Amino acid sequence: MSSRPTAPQVEQRDRVVIRFAGDSGDGMQLTGDRFTNETARLGNDLSTLPNYPAEIRAPQGTLPGVSSYQLHFASHEILTPGDAPDVLVAMNPAALKANLPDVPPGGTLIIDADEFSKRNLSKVGYAVSPLEDGSLEDWQTHALPLTSITVGALKDYDLTRKEKERAKNMVALGLRSPLNPRPPAGTRPHTHAKDARTPVICEANLAALRAGYHYGETTETFSVRYEVAPAPQVPGTYRNITGNLATAYGLALGAHRASIPLVLGSYPITPASDILHVLSGLKRFGVTTVQAEDEIAGAGVALGASYGGRLGVTSTSGPGLSLKSETIGLAVSAELPLVVVDVQRGGPSTGLPTKTEQADLLQALYGRNGESPVAVVAAQSPSDCFDAAIEAVRIAVEYRTPVILLSDGYLANGSEPWHIPQIEDLPAIQPGFATEPNDTDAKGNPRFQPYLRDPQTLARPWAIPGTPGLEHRIGGIEKADVTGAISYDPANHERMTRLRAEKIERIAGTIGDLEAYDPSGRAELLIVGWGSTYGPIRTAVNRLHDEGLAVAHAHLRHLAPLPANTGEVLRAYRRVLVPEMNLGQLALILRGRYLVDARSYNVVKGLPFTSGHLMEVFAGMLGEMAAERDAARNGDPVSYDDPEGKNR
């Protein structure tokens, strides 16, 4: 007589971090994406971190071929994809070996035992299977025959064994386990849509999904399941969004609010290519996309579009930004709107194409010949890419200048819930096209002066070619002030150089002040960040506050120009620390411009900061400051240990 399986205990948690890991052909990104969408549908706040190899098909079963997807979901607001996974799903020995060091003792491991063959073990240097040698005793380990379950569930389908095995990610997705206390109903419509052209694949995936669900439901493998309540949210309509998708939507909506068509000239490059993919599907909204033959051509298409009265946009990553530099300089000289999206990745050269970094800041600010000032805006989260893109469009259009929008691989591929705004609530953007002559000659006849500037913004008029009476010429050779005639006069060159720089500085009057977040109201240490460091910095500051330690945080969206009160904010604190995923680029700017002792904390590993690590760094800095204070009272010299040379 058989007994019914014991119902597992449901453990209420306020947050859970899950990581799916496997071979780059195991569908881990799809699995994570589906689980993320289901989690978002249920109302949890979330943040994700996809991580995958640069190769299209890395060597199977090897450490370089491991692909992973981490999801942090919670019943409250969260800002990072989590420091360490509570649950790791490892589809082969390589995935286990690459990710096990990140799982704290006591965490849960779900492992495909079928993949732990002698051949697969040897590929990653395991002499003995970790499933058998006791090395996993510190974790709650569940070694399951996921491949066998998949093949068995699909035995009646007209597919090869290899094709059947590819569906094991759907078994993992459907598995009723600690990470998944609910049926995966939300996945089914997507599965149908994804495989609509191959019905047998669609049905096989659904069968694998059901098999995983029923296996976890009818066995006593898992005695505990985690349940996370929905997070409180402002009423409205939400969707899950990645940074690249948000950037594309922001560009399109910015052009819409300016009432001008958008033209994207782009060459595919990781991790920016999705912006081209998304915008290519928005033709009905006045968006034109051109997949150019190279990066230089992409920038040329965009600048040509701006000359013709469109919003010219080009998207790229660091290597492509280098190639576009001459065209960006031409846009500076011609004073035309141009939005350049740089989704930063690890460098130099090809570097780490699928990993994240913040090392293009100095290139964005200064990477052109001559005095060539541009505006620079940085997004701080996946959903913030939408607002940052609209801001980049506003500045480019209203100030007739190139704007470089900095994102990075972490923001581009990561996702979070996005509160969909009402279009009418978005700021209106005024292109201010010239429609008639703006001056008269000595005889009183009307004429058009292409460099006669707006007294407030210093922007020159934007005249669409072909407008009667507004004939003019622009280009890369220096122009005479007001008239636009070619000029080699030294005094004129200096005047035009200073006018172009002053135009960028005047943008500061429209961006608001830099604000310092100080929950205690008594902080002496200010953490200054930019871009995607926002989430881990703010989380670390809040956690330290909960522990009774006072730390403030100021985050820069506008990096050129900097907010007008930046120096005032920096000087209000005893110590300034700048964490960056580079070797100290923003710190260099702050030290040089404001003459403050802005210290750097730098990591360039191709991965974002974790909040726990930053907590240790900030607490260490507070300890150093306390030691300095005590030493000053006693008249003693101060020294501290900094073995890695990071706090400079």
XYZ file of C-alpha atoms in Angstrom:
648
model
C 0.000 0.000 0.000
C 1.540 3.301 -1.085
C 1.223 6.537 0.858
C 0.752 9.999 -0.543
C 3.871 12.165 -0.659
C 4.267 14.469 2.311
C 3.347 18.049 1.464
C 6.474 20.201 1.530
C 6.840 22.978 4.040
C 6.377 26.467 2.587
C 8.899 28.917 3.985
C 7.941 32.594 3.814
C 10.873 34.751 2.739
C 11.250 38.418 1.927
C 13.781 37.757 -0.850
C 15.351 34.893 -2.819
C 18.300 34.835 -5.239
C 18.336 32.085 -7.889
C 20.983 31.282 -10.470
C 20.451 29.001 -13.466
C 23.748 27.764 -14.905
C 24.649 25.356 -17.664
C 26.326 24.977 -21.001
C 25.859 27.851 -23.441
C 23.588 25.547 -25.453
C 21.407 24.573 -22.498
C 19.043 27.539 -22.793
C 19.884 29.136 -19.447
C 19.133 32.658 -20.686
C 15.714 31.540 -21.932
C 15.037 29.696 -18.691
C 15.978 32.708 -16.594
C 13.969 35.048 -18.774
C 10.848 32.899 -18.525
C 11.190 32.552 -14.761
C 11.723 36.312 -14.498
C 8.580 37.131 -16.466
C 6.539 34.743 -14.346
C 7.941 36.331 -11.193
C 7.138 39.819 -12.468
C 3.598 38.704 -13.305
C 3.115 37.675 -9.678
C 4.066 41.126 -8.436
C 7.545 40.650 -6.966
C 10.163 43.335 -7.335
C 13.145 41.872 -9.158
C 16.552 42.454 -10.692
C 18.484 40.144 -13.008
C 22.063 39.472 -14.123
C 22.540 37.435 -17.319
C 26.123 36.207 -17.805
C 27.195 34.299 -20.907
C 30.280 33.575 -23.029
C 31.376 35.742 -25.922
C 31.564 32.783 -28.313
C 28.406 31.867 -30.204
C 28.984 28.232 -29.247
C 31.725 27.875 -26.675
C 33.324 24.427 -26.170
C 30.621 22.195 -24.735
C 31.004 21.160 -21.124
C 33.976 23.450 -20.422
C 34.353 26.278 -17.927
C 34.603 28.962 -20.675
C 31.305 27.668 -22.072
C 29.267 28.187 -18.892
C 26.246 30.470 -19.234
C 24.257 31.680 -16.227
C 21.264 33.830 -15.341
C 20.764 35.218 -11.838
C 17.443 36.515 -10.550
C 16.832 38.342 -7.283
C 13.157 38.730 -6.394
C 11.651 40.159 -3.236
C 8.580 41.390 -1.374
C 10.127 44.872 -1.148
C 12.103 47.235 -3.365
C 15.470 45.879 -4.461
C 18.207 47.525 -6.516
C 20.635 44.699 -7.373
C 20.506 41.125 -8.740
C 21.791 39.869 -5.393
C 25.257 39.184 -4.063
C 25.059 35.385 -3.875
C 22.496 32.764 -4.955
C 20.338 31.014 -2.381
C 19.556 28.389 -5.037
C 21.862 27.204 -7.824
C 20.543 25.067 -10.671
C 23.603 23.454 -12.292
C 23.062 21.523 -15.505
C 26.562 19.988 -15.753
C 29.893 19.711 -13.872
C 31.284 22.867 -15.481
C 28.308 24.909 -14.293
C 28.707 23.533 -10.775
C 32.437 24.182 -10.609
C 32.178 27.705 -12.028
C 29.369 28.805 -9.719
C 29.697 26.809 -6.488
C 32.144 29.304 -4.901
C 29.384 31.927 -5.046
C 26.825 29.837 -3.123
C 27.066 30.308 0.655
C 27.064 27.165 2.851
C 23.508 26.046 3.526
C 22.345 27.112 0.098
C 20.402 24.797 -2.188
C 21.949 22.986 -5.154
C 19.774 21.393 -7.847
C 21.999 19.358 -10.148
C 21.435 17.332 -13.284
C 23.099 14.093 -12.138
C 22.874 12.572 -15.620
C 25.541 14.961 -16.889
C 28.163 13.919 -14.346
C 29.787 11.345 -16.603
C 33.490 10.554 -16.434
C 34.052 12.463 -19.693
C 32.241 15.599 -18.523
C 33.983 15.483 -15.143
C 37.401 15.267 -16.757
C 36.726 18.353 -18.909
C 36.717 20.541 -15.798
C 39.330 18.709 -13.745
C 37.161 16.628 -11.434
C 39.006 13.359 -10.658
C 36.017 12.132 -8.646
C 32.421 13.242 -8.957
C 31.539 15.862 -6.325
C 28.197 14.084 -6.029
C 30.039 11.114 -4.526
C 33.076 12.422 -2.619
C 31.262 14.346 0.123
C 32.517 17.736 -1.043
C 28.947 19.094 -1.247
C 28.008 18.311 2.362
C 27.846 21.998 3.279
C 24.975 22.562 0.858
C 21.453 21.161 0.527
C 22.143 19.091 -2.569
C 19.486 17.595 -4.825
C 21.031 15.500 -7.608
C 18.188 14.755 -10.034
C 18.126 12.854 -13.346
C 16.889 15.900 -15.307
C 18.086 14.599 -18.670
C 16.452 11.205 -18.111
C 13.211 12.837 -16.999
C 13.234 14.927 -20.164
C 13.963 12.056 -22.549
C 11.369 9.873 -20.835
C 8.698 12.545 -21.023
C 9.352 12.998 -24.755
C 9.673 9.330 -25.724
C 6.618 9.510 -28.002
C 7.773 12.617 -29.874
C 9.344 12.392 -33.310
C 12.607 13.999 -32.233
C 16.210 12.845 -31.999
C 17.643 12.196 -28.556
C 19.744 15.332 -28.851
C 16.656 17.394 -29.657
C 14.848 15.890 -26.678
C 17.746 16.646 -24.349
C 17.598 20.306 -25.318
C 14.261 20.544 -23.516
C 15.765 19.788 -20.111
C 15.838 23.502 -19.348
C 12.024 23.375 -19.486
C 12.041 20.546 -16.949
C 14.168 22.719 -14.679
C 11.797 25.630 -15.255
C 8.719 23.613 -14.398
C 10.236 21.817 -11.409
C 8.281 22.262 -8.193
C 11.197 22.990 -5.889
C 12.457 25.513 -3.331
C 12.756 28.067 -6.095
C 9.348 27.505 -7.617
C 6.325 26.950 -5.341
C 3.733 27.576 -8.045
C 2.691 25.994 -11.339
C 4.435 27.631 -14.331
C 1.203 28.704 -16.017
C 2.578 31.975 -17.327
C 5.218 30.208 -19.380
C 2.811 28.338 -21.620
C 1.646 31.144 -23.930
C 5.245 32.202 -24.537
C 6.258 28.632 -25.294
C 3.545 28.410 -27.950
C 4.586 31.744 -29.478
C 8.278 30.925 -29.359
C 7.925 27.657 -31.241
C 4.821 28.360 -33.322
C 6.659 27.533 -36.547
C 7.697 24.122 -35.229
C 4.637 22.651 -33.484
C 6.431 19.467 -32.436
C 9.082 21.503 -30.587
C 6.363 23.586 -28.968
C 4.493 20.522 -27.732
C 7.709 18.870 -26.584
C 8.664 21.911 -24.524
C 5.232 21.981 -22.911
C 5.496 18.279 -22.146
C 8.927 18.809 -20.561
C 7.533 21.701 -18.543
C 4.705 19.513 -17.234
C 7.108 16.670 -16.508
C 9.278 18.915 -14.345
C 6.271 20.238 -12.489
C 4.828 16.793 -11.777
C 8.193 15.346 -10.770
C 8.622 18.003 -8.099
C 4.972 17.720 -7.089
C 4.805 13.935 -6.671
C 8.212 13.173 -5.156
C 9.522 13.970 -1.705
C 12.755 15.401 -3.078
C 12.082 18.880 -1.752
C 10.870 19.249 1.824
C 10.882 23.067 1.737
C 9.716 25.595 -0.810
C 10.236 29.336 -0.658
C 7.351 31.748 -1.031
C 7.867 35.481 -1.550
C 4.928 37.860 -1.242
C 4.284 40.545 -3.865
C 6.068 43.855 -3.382
C 4.084 47.051 -2.723
C 4.062 49.229 -5.824
C 2.638 52.513 -7.017
C -0.645 51.758 -8.829
C -0.287 51.558 -12.577
C 0.662 49.275 -15.429
C 4.013 47.508 -15.208
C 6.101 45.339 -17.461
C 9.485 43.691 -17.139
C 12.076 45.560 -19.200
C 15.764 45.252 -20.056
C 18.085 48.209 -20.371
C 18.441 47.916 -24.144
C 14.687 47.704 -24.619
C 14.175 50.711 -22.338
C 16.829 52.654 -24.257
C 15.148 51.924 -27.590
C 11.738 52.950 -26.265
C 13.195 56.108 -24.716
C 14.805 57.132 -27.995
C 11.565 56.562 -29.895
C 9.466 58.427 -27.313
C 11.989 61.277 -27.185
C 11.722 61.731 -30.943
C 7.930 61.568 -30.632
C 7.913 64.304 -27.963
C 10.088 66.416 -30.273
C 7.689 65.700 -33.172
C 10.518 64.632 -35.470
C 11.212 61.253 -37.082
C 14.062 59.130 -35.702
C 16.771 57.653 -37.920
C 19.121 55.066 -36.418
C 22.343 54.277 -38.247
C 23.971 51.314 -36.543
C 26.334 48.396 -36.945
C 25.637 45.299 -34.806
C 27.944 45.006 -31.786
C 27.626 43.232 -28.440
C 26.044 44.272 -26.105
C 24.237 47.070 -28.007
C 22.681 45.145 -30.912
C 19.252 44.772 -29.299
C 18.693 48.529 -29.628
C 18.884 48.148 -33.410
C 16.647 45.061 -33.274
C 13.952 46.804 -31.225
C 13.924 50.073 -33.178
C 13.734 48.178 -36.482
C 10.293 46.997 -35.393
C 8.959 50.509 -34.725
C 8.562 51.731 -38.315
C 4.906 52.574 -37.692
C 6.043 55.158 -35.144
C 8.209 57.106 -37.558
C 11.421 55.198 -36.864
C 13.835 54.372 -39.685
C 16.742 52.001 -39.082
C 19.771 51.447 -41.293
C 22.092 48.531 -40.579
C 25.250 50.098 -41.968
C 28.315 48.322 -43.339
C 30.498 49.491 -40.447
C 30.579 51.748 -37.389
C 31.793 54.802 -39.290
C 28.980 54.516 -41.815
C 26.430 54.127 -39.038
C 27.507 57.422 -37.493
C 27.516 59.079 -40.924
C 23.954 57.938 -41.609
C 22.824 59.367 -38.265
C 24.551 62.721 -38.743
C 23.236 63.004 -42.293
C 19.740 62.406 -40.957
C 20.175 65.218 -38.430
C 21.338 67.547 -41.205
C 18.089 66.713 -42.984
C 15.910 67.561 -39.972
C 15.596 64.123 -38.398
C 16.837 62.938 -35.025
C 20.057 61.107 -35.848
C 20.962 58.265 -33.477
C 23.746 55.695 -33.581
C 24.286 52.832 -31.119
C 27.487 50.996 -30.340
C 29.906 49.795 -27.668
C 33.396 51.021 -26.758
C 35.274 49.814 -29.888
C 32.632 51.381 -32.122
C 32.706 54.647 -30.194
C 36.389 54.903 -31.108
C 35.556 54.535 -34.790
C 32.754 57.100 -34.629
C 34.946 59.778 -33.035
C 35.656 61.706 -36.260
C 31.961 61.931 -37.147
C 31.126 63.031 -33.594
C 33.725 65.773 -33.993
C 32.056 66.814 -37.250
C 28.727 67.039 -35.392
C 30.412 69.258 -32.784
C 31.681 71.577 -35.516
C 28.428 71.552 -37.493
C 26.458 71.884 -34.232
C 23.812 69.353 -35.122
C 21.825 67.022 -32.847
C 23.298 63.519 -32.592
C 22.620 60.870 -29.939
C 25.363 58.266 -29.564
C 24.472 55.295 -27.347
C 27.542 53.563 -25.908
C 26.714 50.283 -24.167
C 30.051 49.800 -22.430
C 31.839 46.465 -22.205
C 35.192 45.213 -20.982
C 38.164 46.336 -23.047
C 40.529 47.259 -24.549
C 40.117 46.100 -28.147
C 37.694 43.162 -28.305
C 38.268 42.649 -24.589
C 35.308 41.055 -22.831
C 32.419 41.496 -25.292
C 29.710 40.033 -23.052
C 30.943 41.453 -19.739
C 30.337 44.842 -18.166
C 32.653 47.772 -17.447
C 32.573 51.578 -16.994
C 35.848 52.325 -18.741
C 34.590 54.543 -21.599
C 33.968 57.684 -19.542
C 37.164 59.489 -20.509
C 36.694 58.399 -24.128
C 33.169 59.848 -24.092
C 34.381 63.114 -22.587
C 37.610 63.624 -24.496
C 38.055 60.946 -27.156
C 38.148 63.291 -30.174
C 40.719 65.574 -31.745
C 40.792 69.231 -30.766
C 38.564 70.890 -28.196
C 35.456 68.877 -28.971
C 32.953 69.150 -26.089
C 29.820 67.012 -25.999
C 27.152 66.308 -23.410
C 27.384 62.976 -21.573
C 24.476 61.290 -19.770
C 24.622 57.966 -17.872
C 21.733 55.630 -17.006
C 21.690 54.068 -13.532
C 19.361 51.059 -13.901
C 17.669 49.041 -16.683
C 14.400 50.974 -16.417
C 16.239 54.286 -15.995
C 17.675 53.781 -19.486
C 14.268 54.961 -20.731
C 14.413 58.290 -18.915
C 18.113 58.760 -19.660
C 17.450 58.239 -23.376
C 14.702 60.871 -23.385
C 17.045 63.260 -21.569
C 19.766 62.617 -24.163
C 17.286 63.419 -26.949
C 16.191 66.623 -25.187
C 19.720 67.932 -24.804
C 20.757 66.957 -28.342
C 17.736 68.590 -29.963
C 17.478 71.760 -27.881
C 21.219 72.483 -27.733
C 22.173 71.197 -31.227
C 24.961 69.036 -29.911
C 26.100 65.433 -29.860
C 25.097 63.640 -26.663
C 26.757 60.395 -25.598
C 24.418 58.171 -23.597
C 26.375 55.713 -21.468
C 24.861 52.376 -20.566
C 26.772 49.129 -19.993
C 26.442 45.378 -20.403
C 24.953 44.910 -16.934
C 22.191 47.451 -17.584
C 21.657 46.399 -21.205
C 20.907 42.751 -20.437
C 19.589 43.076 -16.898
C 15.905 43.594 -16.264
C 13.513 44.971 -13.658
C 9.855 46.046 -13.432
C 9.068 49.286 -15.242
C 6.115 51.526 -14.453
C 4.836 52.402 -17.930
C 4.338 56.180 -18.100
C 1.597 58.129 -19.810
C 3.004 59.665 -22.977
C 1.433 63.035 -22.234
C 3.318 63.129 -18.910
C 6.692 62.973 -20.669
C 8.468 66.305 -21.188
C 7.846 68.097 -24.470
C 10.995 68.745 -26.519
C 11.282 71.826 -28.700
C 13.355 71.360 -31.872
C 12.995 75.050 -32.799
C 13.432 74.642 -36.541
C 14.319 77.815 -38.386
C 11.541 78.721 -40.805
C 12.540 82.206 -41.975
C 15.598 84.494 -42.186
C 16.955 85.644 -38.832
C 18.930 88.742 -39.827
C 19.165 91.554 -42.376
C 22.105 92.776 -44.434
C 23.400 96.334 -44.633
C 20.679 97.212 -47.111
C 17.918 95.822 -44.925
C 17.398 92.681 -46.970
C 16.518 89.510 -45.019
C 19.199 86.873 -44.750
C 19.933 83.692 -42.809
C 22.893 83.496 -40.449
C 23.531 79.813 -39.590
C 25.608 80.565 -36.463
C 23.495 83.348 -34.964
C 22.912 81.835 -31.538
C 20.029 81.653 -29.110
C 20.977 84.021 -26.268
C 19.959 81.488 -23.587
C 21.210 78.156 -24.902
C 23.828 79.381 -27.419
C 22.337 76.831 -29.833
C 22.557 77.814 -33.469
C 19.399 77.633 -35.631
C 18.487 74.232 -37.074
C 17.525 74.832 -40.699
C 16.275 71.977 -42.844
C 17.961 71.991 -46.270
C 15.611 73.173 -48.982
C 13.765 75.686 -46.830
C 13.430 78.825 -49.042
C 15.721 81.629 -47.985
C 17.683 79.513 -45.486
C 20.509 78.382 -47.749
C 23.675 77.835 -45.727
C 26.761 75.706 -45.497
C 28.183 73.810 -42.557
C 30.999 71.330 -42.186
C 34.196 70.425 -40.436
C 36.341 73.397 -41.426
C 36.132 76.181 -38.846
C 33.284 78.598 -39.457
C 33.137 82.306 -38.836
C 30.940 83.287 -35.936
C 27.401 84.204 -37.015
C 27.902 84.000 -40.803
C 29.246 80.454 -41.069
C 31.793 81.454 -43.709
C 35.017 79.435 -43.709
C 37.471 81.160 -41.393
C 41.117 80.612 -40.494
C 41.261 83.707 -38.299
C 42.957 82.850 -34.954
C 40.699 85.075 -32.875
C 37.575 83.619 -34.500
C 38.771 80.064 -33.832
C 39.260 80.837 -30.157
C 35.854 82.490 -29.960
C 34.095 79.528 -31.628
C 35.980 77.057 -29.429
C 34.906 78.873 -26.279
C 31.318 79.271 -27.522
C 30.995 75.520 -28.169
C 32.335 74.781 -24.676
C 30.088 77.375 -23.048
C 27.054 75.931 -24.840
C 27.665 72.582 -23.139
C 28.176 74.254 -19.749
C 24.843 76.079 -20.072
C 23.045 72.735 -20.142
C 23.732 72.615 -16.374
C 21.046 75.266 -15.909
C 18.382 72.739 -16.960
C 19.472 69.572 -15.140
C 18.981 70.503 -11.487
C 21.327 70.238 -8.545
C 23.242 67.190 -7.372
C 21.568 65.821 -4.251
C 23.269 63.857 -1.491
C 21.263 61.003 0.028
C 22.084 60.889 3.745
C 19.503 58.844 5.689
C 21.222 59.603 9.011
C 21.718 63.315 8.411
C 25.176 63.166 10.020
C 27.444 61.460 7.479
C 31.063 62.555 7.020
C 31.760 60.037 4.234
C 30.234 60.697 0.804
C 30.105 57.937 -1.814
C 29.949 59.351 -5.344
C 28.871 57.062 -8.178
C 27.680 57.188 -11.756
C 25.905 54.792 -14.084
C 25.174 51.223 -13.047
C 26.973 51.436 -9.685
C 23.801 53.072 -8.320
C 22.092 49.889 -7.120
C 24.947 48.296 -5.148
C 26.075 51.646 -3.695
C 22.599 52.661 -2.505
C 21.924 49.179 -1.101
C 25.230 49.201 0.799
C 24.538 52.700 2.181
C 21.080 51.649 3.387
C 22.383 48.486 5.040
C 25.127 50.403 6.831
C 22.510 52.894 8.016
C 20.492 49.993 9.438
C 23.632 48.987 11.361
C 24.005 52.490 12.783
C 26.780 53.703 10.465
C 26.419 57.049 8.695
C 27.283 57.180 4.980
C 25.932 59.514 2.267
C 25.523 58.834 -1.454
C 25.458 61.204 -4.443
C 24.912 59.782 -7.917
C 25.702 61.599 -11.148
C 23.488 61.230 -14.202
C 24.978 64.187 -16.072
C 28.739 63.863 -16.490
C 29.122 66.696 -18.994
C 28.238 69.167 -17.857
C 28.368 68.259 -14.191
C 25.619 69.765 -12.006
C 26.433 73.339 -11.037
C 26.619 72.561 -7.299
C 28.855 69.481 -7.594
C 31.870 71.131 -5.985
C 29.742 72.445 -3.124
C 28.403 68.951 -2.393
C 31.847 67.342 -2.498
C 33.364 69.913 -0.143
C 30.576 69.426 2.399
C 32.007 66.040 3.437
C 35.194 65.095 5.200
C 35.963 62.216 2.836
C 34.807 61.405 -0.710
C 35.046 57.867 -2.137
C 34.312 57.024 -5.788
C 33.667 53.331 -6.608
C 33.978 52.628 -10.339
C 34.300 49.658 -12.678
C 37.422 51.225 -14.171
C 40.735 52.474 -12.797
C 39.475 55.781 -11.448
C 38.162 57.881 -14.335
C 35.443 59.892 -12.567
C 37.692 60.345 -9.521
C 40.325 61.850 -11.825
C 37.768 64.339 -13.170
C 36.501 65.322 -9.707
C 39.993 65.753 -8.281
C 41.166 67.839 -11.225
C 38.113 70.050 -11.500
C 37.220 70.617 -7.851
C 40.579 70.053 -6.096
C 39.034 67.662 -3.576
C 40.656 64.505 -2.237
C 38.293 62.153 -4.067
C 39.599 58.644 -3.455
C 39.015 55.726 -5.816
C 37.827 52.210 -5.232
C 38.199 50.285 -8.477
C 37.323 46.790 -9.695
C 37.515 45.659 -13.337
C 36.426 42.018 -13.375
C 33.670 42.245 -15.984
C 31.040 41.913 -13.252
C 29.069 44.558 -11.337
C 29.868 45.428 -7.735
C 28.069 43.515 -5.019
C 26.485 45.480 -2.193
C 28.066 43.227 0.453
C 31.554 43.909 -0.862
C 30.926 47.651 -0.981
C 29.625 47.542 2.600
C 33.000 46.170 3.679
C 34.841 48.870 1.709
C 32.700 51.697 3.108
C 32.921 50.343 6.664
C 36.696 50.102 6.262
C 36.828 53.733 5.176
C 34.732 54.739 8.197
C 37.169 52.827 10.399
C 40.100 54.639 8.823
C 38.406 57.997 9.397
C 37.763 57.107 13.042
C 41.415 56.125 13.456
C 42.510 59.439 11.948
C 40.226 61.291 14.353
C 41.590 59.417 17.363
C 45.160 59.932 16.212
C 44.549 63.639 15.747
C 43.352 63.858 19.334
C 46.487 62.084 20.560
C 48.884 63.765 18.158
C 49.912 60.395 16.634
C 50.692 59.654 12.940
C 48.127 57.569 11.055
C 48.719 54.538 8.835
C 46.369 51.892 7.507
C 46.600 48.691 5.516
C 45.650 48.805 1.832
C 47.264 45.697 0.335
C 45.498 45.975 -3.005
C 46.205 49.679 -3.447
C 42.566 50.388 -4.243
C 41.847 53.246 -1.839
C 44.094 55.815 -3.483
